[in-house]
mmCIF file of N, CA and C in Angstrom:
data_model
loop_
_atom_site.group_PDB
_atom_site.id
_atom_site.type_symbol
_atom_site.label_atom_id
_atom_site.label_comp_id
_atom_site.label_asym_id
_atom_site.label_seq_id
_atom_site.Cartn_x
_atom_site.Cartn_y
_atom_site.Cartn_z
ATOM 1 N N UNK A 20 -2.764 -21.267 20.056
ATOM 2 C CA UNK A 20 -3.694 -20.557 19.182
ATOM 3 C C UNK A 20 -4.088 -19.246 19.861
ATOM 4 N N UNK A 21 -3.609 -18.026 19.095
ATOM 5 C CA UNK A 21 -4.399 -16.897 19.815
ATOM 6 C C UNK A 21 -5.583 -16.275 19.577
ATOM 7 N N UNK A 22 -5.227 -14.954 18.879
ATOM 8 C CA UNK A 22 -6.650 -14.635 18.697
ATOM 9 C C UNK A 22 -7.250 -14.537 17.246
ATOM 10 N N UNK A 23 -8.337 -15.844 17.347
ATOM 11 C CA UNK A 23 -9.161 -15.691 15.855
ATOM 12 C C UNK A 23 -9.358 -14.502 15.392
ATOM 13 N N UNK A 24 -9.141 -14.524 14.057
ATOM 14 C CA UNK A 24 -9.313 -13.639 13.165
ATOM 15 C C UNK A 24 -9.014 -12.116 13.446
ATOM 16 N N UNK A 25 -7.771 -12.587 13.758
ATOM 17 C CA UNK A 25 -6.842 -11.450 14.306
ATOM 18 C C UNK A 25 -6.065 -10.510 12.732
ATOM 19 N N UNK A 26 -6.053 -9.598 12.518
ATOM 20 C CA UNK A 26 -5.513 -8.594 11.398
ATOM 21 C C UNK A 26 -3.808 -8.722 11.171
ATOM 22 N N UNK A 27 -3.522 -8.643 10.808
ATOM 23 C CA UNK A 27 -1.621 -8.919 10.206
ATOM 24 C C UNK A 27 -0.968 -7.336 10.518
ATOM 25 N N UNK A 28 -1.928 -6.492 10.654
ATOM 26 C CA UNK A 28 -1.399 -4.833 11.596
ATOM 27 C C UNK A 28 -1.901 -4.651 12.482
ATOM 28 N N UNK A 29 -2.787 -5.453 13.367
ATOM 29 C CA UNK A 29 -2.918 -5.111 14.258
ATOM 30 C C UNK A 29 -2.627 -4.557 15.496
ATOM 31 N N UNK A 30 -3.346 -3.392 15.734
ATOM 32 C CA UNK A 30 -2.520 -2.526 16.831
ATOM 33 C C UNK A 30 -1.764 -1.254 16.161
ATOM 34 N N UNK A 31 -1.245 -1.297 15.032
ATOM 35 C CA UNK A 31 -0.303 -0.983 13.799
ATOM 36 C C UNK A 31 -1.266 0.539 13.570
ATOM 37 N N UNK A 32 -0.488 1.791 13.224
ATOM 38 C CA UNK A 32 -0.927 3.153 12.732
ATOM 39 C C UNK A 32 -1.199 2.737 11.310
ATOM 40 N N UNK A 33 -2.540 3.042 11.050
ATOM 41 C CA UNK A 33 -2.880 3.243 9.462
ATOM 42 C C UNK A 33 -1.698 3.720 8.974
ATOM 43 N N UNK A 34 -1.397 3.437 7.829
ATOM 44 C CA UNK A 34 -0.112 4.411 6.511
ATOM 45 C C UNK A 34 -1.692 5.137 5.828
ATOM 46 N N UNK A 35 -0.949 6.230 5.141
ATOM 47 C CA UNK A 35 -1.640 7.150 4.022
ATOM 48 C C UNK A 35 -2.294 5.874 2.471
ATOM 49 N N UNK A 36 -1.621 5.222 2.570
ATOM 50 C CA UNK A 36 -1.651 4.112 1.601
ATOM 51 C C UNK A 36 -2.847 3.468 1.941
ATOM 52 N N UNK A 37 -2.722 3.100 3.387
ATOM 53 C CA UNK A 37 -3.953 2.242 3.202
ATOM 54 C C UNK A 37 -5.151 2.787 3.635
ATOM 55 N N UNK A 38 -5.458 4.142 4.220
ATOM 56 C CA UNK A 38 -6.336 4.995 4.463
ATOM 57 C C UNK A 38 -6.796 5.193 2.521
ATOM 58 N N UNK A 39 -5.949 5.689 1.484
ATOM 59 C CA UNK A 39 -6.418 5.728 0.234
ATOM 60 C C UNK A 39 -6.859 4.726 -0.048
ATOM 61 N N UNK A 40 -6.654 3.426 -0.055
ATOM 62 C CA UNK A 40 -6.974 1.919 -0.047
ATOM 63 C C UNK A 40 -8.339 1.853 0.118
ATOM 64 N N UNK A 41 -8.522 2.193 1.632
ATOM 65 C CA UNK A 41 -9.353 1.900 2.263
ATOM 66 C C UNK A 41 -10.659 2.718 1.826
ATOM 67 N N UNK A 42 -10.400 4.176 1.002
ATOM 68 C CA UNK A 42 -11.810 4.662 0.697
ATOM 69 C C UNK A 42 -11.597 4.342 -0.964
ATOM 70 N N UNK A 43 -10.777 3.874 -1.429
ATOM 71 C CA UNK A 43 -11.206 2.902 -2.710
ATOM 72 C C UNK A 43 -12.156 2.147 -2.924
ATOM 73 N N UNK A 44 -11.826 1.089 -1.832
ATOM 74 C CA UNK A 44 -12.630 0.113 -1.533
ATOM 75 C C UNK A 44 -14.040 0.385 -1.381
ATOM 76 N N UNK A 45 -13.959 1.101 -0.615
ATOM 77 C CA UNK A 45 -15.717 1.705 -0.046
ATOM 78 C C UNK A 45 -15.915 2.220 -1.264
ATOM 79 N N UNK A 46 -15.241 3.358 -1.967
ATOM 80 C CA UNK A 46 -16.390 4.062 -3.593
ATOM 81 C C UNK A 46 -16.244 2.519 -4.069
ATOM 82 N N UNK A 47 -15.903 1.455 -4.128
ATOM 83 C CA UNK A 47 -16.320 0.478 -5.056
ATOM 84 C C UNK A 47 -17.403 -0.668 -4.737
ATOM 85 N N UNK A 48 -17.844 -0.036 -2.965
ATOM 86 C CA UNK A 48 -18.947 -0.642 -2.344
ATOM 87 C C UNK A 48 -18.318 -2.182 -2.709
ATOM 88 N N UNK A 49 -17.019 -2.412 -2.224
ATOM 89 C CA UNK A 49 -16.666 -3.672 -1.530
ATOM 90 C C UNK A 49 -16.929 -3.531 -0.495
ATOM 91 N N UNK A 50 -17.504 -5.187 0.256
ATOM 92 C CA UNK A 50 -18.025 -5.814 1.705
ATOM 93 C C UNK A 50 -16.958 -5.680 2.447
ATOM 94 N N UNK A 51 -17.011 -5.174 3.898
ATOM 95 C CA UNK A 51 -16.469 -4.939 4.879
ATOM 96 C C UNK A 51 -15.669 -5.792 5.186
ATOM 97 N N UNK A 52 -16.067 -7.208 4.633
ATOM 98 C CA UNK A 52 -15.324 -8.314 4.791
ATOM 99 C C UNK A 52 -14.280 -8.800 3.754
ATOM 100 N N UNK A 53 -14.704 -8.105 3.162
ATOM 101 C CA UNK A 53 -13.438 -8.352 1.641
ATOM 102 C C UNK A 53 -12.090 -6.829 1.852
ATOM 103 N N UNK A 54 -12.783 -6.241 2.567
ATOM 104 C CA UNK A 54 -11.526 -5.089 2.894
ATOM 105 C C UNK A 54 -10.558 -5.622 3.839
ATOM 106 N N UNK A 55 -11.593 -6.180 4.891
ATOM 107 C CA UNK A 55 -10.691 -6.558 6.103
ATOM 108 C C UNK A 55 -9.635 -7.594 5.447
ATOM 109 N N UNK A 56 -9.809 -8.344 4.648
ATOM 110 C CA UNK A 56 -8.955 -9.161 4.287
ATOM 111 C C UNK A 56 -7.685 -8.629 3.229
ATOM 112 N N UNK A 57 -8.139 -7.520 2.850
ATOM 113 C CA UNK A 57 -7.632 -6.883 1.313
ATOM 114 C C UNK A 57 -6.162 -6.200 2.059
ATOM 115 N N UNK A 58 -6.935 -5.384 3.615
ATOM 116 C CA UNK A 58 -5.610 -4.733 3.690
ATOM 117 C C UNK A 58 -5.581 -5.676 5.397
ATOM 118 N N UNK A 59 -5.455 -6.702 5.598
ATOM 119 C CA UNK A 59 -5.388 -7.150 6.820
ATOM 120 C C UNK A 59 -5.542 -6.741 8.183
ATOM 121 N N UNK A 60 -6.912 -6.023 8.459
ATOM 122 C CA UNK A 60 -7.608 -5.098 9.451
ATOM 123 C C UNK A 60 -8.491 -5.984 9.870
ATOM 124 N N UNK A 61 -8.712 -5.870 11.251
ATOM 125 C CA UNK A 61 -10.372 -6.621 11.494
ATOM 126 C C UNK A 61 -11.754 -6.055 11.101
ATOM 127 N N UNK A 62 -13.054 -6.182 10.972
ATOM 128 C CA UNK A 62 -13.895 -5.828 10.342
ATOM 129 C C UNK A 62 -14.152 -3.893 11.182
ATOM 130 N N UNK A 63 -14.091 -4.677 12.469
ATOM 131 C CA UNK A 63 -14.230 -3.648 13.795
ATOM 132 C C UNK A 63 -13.332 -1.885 13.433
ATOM 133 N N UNK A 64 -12.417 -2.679 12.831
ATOM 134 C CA UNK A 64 -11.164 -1.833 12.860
ATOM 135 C C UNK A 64 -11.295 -0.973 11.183
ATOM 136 N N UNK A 65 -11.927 -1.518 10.500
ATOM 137 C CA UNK A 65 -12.524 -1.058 9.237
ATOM 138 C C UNK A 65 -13.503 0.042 9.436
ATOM 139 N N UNK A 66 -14.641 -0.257 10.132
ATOM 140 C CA UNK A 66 -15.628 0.480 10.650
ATOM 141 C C UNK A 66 -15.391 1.587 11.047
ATOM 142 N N UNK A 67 -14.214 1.407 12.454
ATOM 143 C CA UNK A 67 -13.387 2.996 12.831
ATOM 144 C C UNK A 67 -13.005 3.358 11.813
ATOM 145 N N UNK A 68 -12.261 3.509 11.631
ATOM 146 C CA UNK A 68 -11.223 3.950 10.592
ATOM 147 C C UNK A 68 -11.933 4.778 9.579
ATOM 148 N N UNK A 69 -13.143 3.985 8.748
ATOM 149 C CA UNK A 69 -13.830 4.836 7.923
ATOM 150 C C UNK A 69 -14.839 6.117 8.592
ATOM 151 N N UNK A 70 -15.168 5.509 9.855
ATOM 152 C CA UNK A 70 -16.111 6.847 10.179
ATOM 153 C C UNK A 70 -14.619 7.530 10.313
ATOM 154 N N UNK A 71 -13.724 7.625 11.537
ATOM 155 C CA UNK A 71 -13.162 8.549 11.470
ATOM 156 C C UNK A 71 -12.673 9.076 10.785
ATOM 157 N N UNK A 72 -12.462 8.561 9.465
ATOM 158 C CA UNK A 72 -12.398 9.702 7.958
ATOM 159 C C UNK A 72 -13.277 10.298 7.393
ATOM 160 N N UNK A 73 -14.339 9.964 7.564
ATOM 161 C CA UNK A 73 -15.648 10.470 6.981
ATOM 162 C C UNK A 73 -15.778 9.479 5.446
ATOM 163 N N UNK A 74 -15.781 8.418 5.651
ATOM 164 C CA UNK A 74 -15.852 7.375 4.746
ATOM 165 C C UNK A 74 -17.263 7.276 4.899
ATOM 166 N N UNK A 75 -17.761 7.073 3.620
ATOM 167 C CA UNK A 75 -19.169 6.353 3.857
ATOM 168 C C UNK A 75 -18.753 4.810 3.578
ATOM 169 N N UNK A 76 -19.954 3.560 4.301
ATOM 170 C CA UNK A 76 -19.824 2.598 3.537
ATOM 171 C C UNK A 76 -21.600 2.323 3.325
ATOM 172 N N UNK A 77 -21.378 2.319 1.907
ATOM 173 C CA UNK A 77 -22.635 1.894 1.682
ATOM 174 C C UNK A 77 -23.021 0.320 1.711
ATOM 175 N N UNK A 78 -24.170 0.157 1.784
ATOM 176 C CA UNK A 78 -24.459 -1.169 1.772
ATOM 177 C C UNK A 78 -24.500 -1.702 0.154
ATOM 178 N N UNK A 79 -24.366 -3.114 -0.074
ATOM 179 C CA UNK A 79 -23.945 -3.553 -1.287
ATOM 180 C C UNK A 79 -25.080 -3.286 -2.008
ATOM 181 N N UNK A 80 -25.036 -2.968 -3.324
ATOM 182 C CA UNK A 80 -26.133 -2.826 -4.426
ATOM 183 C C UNK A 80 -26.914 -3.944 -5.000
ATOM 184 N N UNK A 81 -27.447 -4.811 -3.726
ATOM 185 C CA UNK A 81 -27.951 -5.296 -4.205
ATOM 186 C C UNK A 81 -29.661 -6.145 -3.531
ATOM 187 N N UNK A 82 -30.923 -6.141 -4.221
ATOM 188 C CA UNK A 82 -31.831 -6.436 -3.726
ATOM 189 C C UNK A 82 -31.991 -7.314 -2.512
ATOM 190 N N UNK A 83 -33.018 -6.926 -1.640
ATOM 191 C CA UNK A 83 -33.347 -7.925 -0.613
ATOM 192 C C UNK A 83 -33.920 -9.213 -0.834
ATOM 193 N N UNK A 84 -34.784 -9.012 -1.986
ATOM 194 C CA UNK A 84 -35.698 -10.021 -2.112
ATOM 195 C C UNK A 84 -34.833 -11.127 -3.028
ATOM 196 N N UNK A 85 -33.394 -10.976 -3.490
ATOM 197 C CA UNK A 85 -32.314 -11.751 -4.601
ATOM 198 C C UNK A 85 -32.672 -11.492 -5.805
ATOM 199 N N UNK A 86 -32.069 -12.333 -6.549
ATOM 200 C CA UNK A 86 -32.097 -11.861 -8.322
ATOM 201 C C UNK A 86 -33.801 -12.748 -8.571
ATOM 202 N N UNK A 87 -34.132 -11.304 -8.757
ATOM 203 C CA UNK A 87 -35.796 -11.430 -9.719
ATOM 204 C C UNK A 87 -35.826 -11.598 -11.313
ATOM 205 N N UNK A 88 -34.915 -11.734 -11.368
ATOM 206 C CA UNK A 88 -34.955 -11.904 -13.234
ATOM 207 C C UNK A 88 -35.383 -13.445 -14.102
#
């Protein structure tokens, strides 16, 4: 067994593909954790990647206090 929750490119040069991917994801304010899985990156490796593009990730749209309705 090696290393948990290890990425399927890891180590691997971003493609143009998944850099576009990757700020898809973010304008659609998908969780860091649903990317990492989407394009097989670790969460860590998500994080870089977007600052060093100038990605924002926003936090999810949704209340602290849960659904008040």
């Amino acid at each position: 067994m090696s290393e948990a929750k290890s990425g399927g490119h890891s180590g691997e040069e971003w493609t143009e593909e998944q850099i576009r991917q990757l700020g898809e994801l973010a304008g659609a304010n998908t969780p860091v954790g649903v990317m990492s899985v989407k394009l097989g990156r670790s969460e860590g490796a998500i994080r870089s990647k977007t600052q060093a593009e100038g990605i924002t990730l926003s936090p999810p749209n949704r209340s602290p206090y849960g659904d008040m309705s």
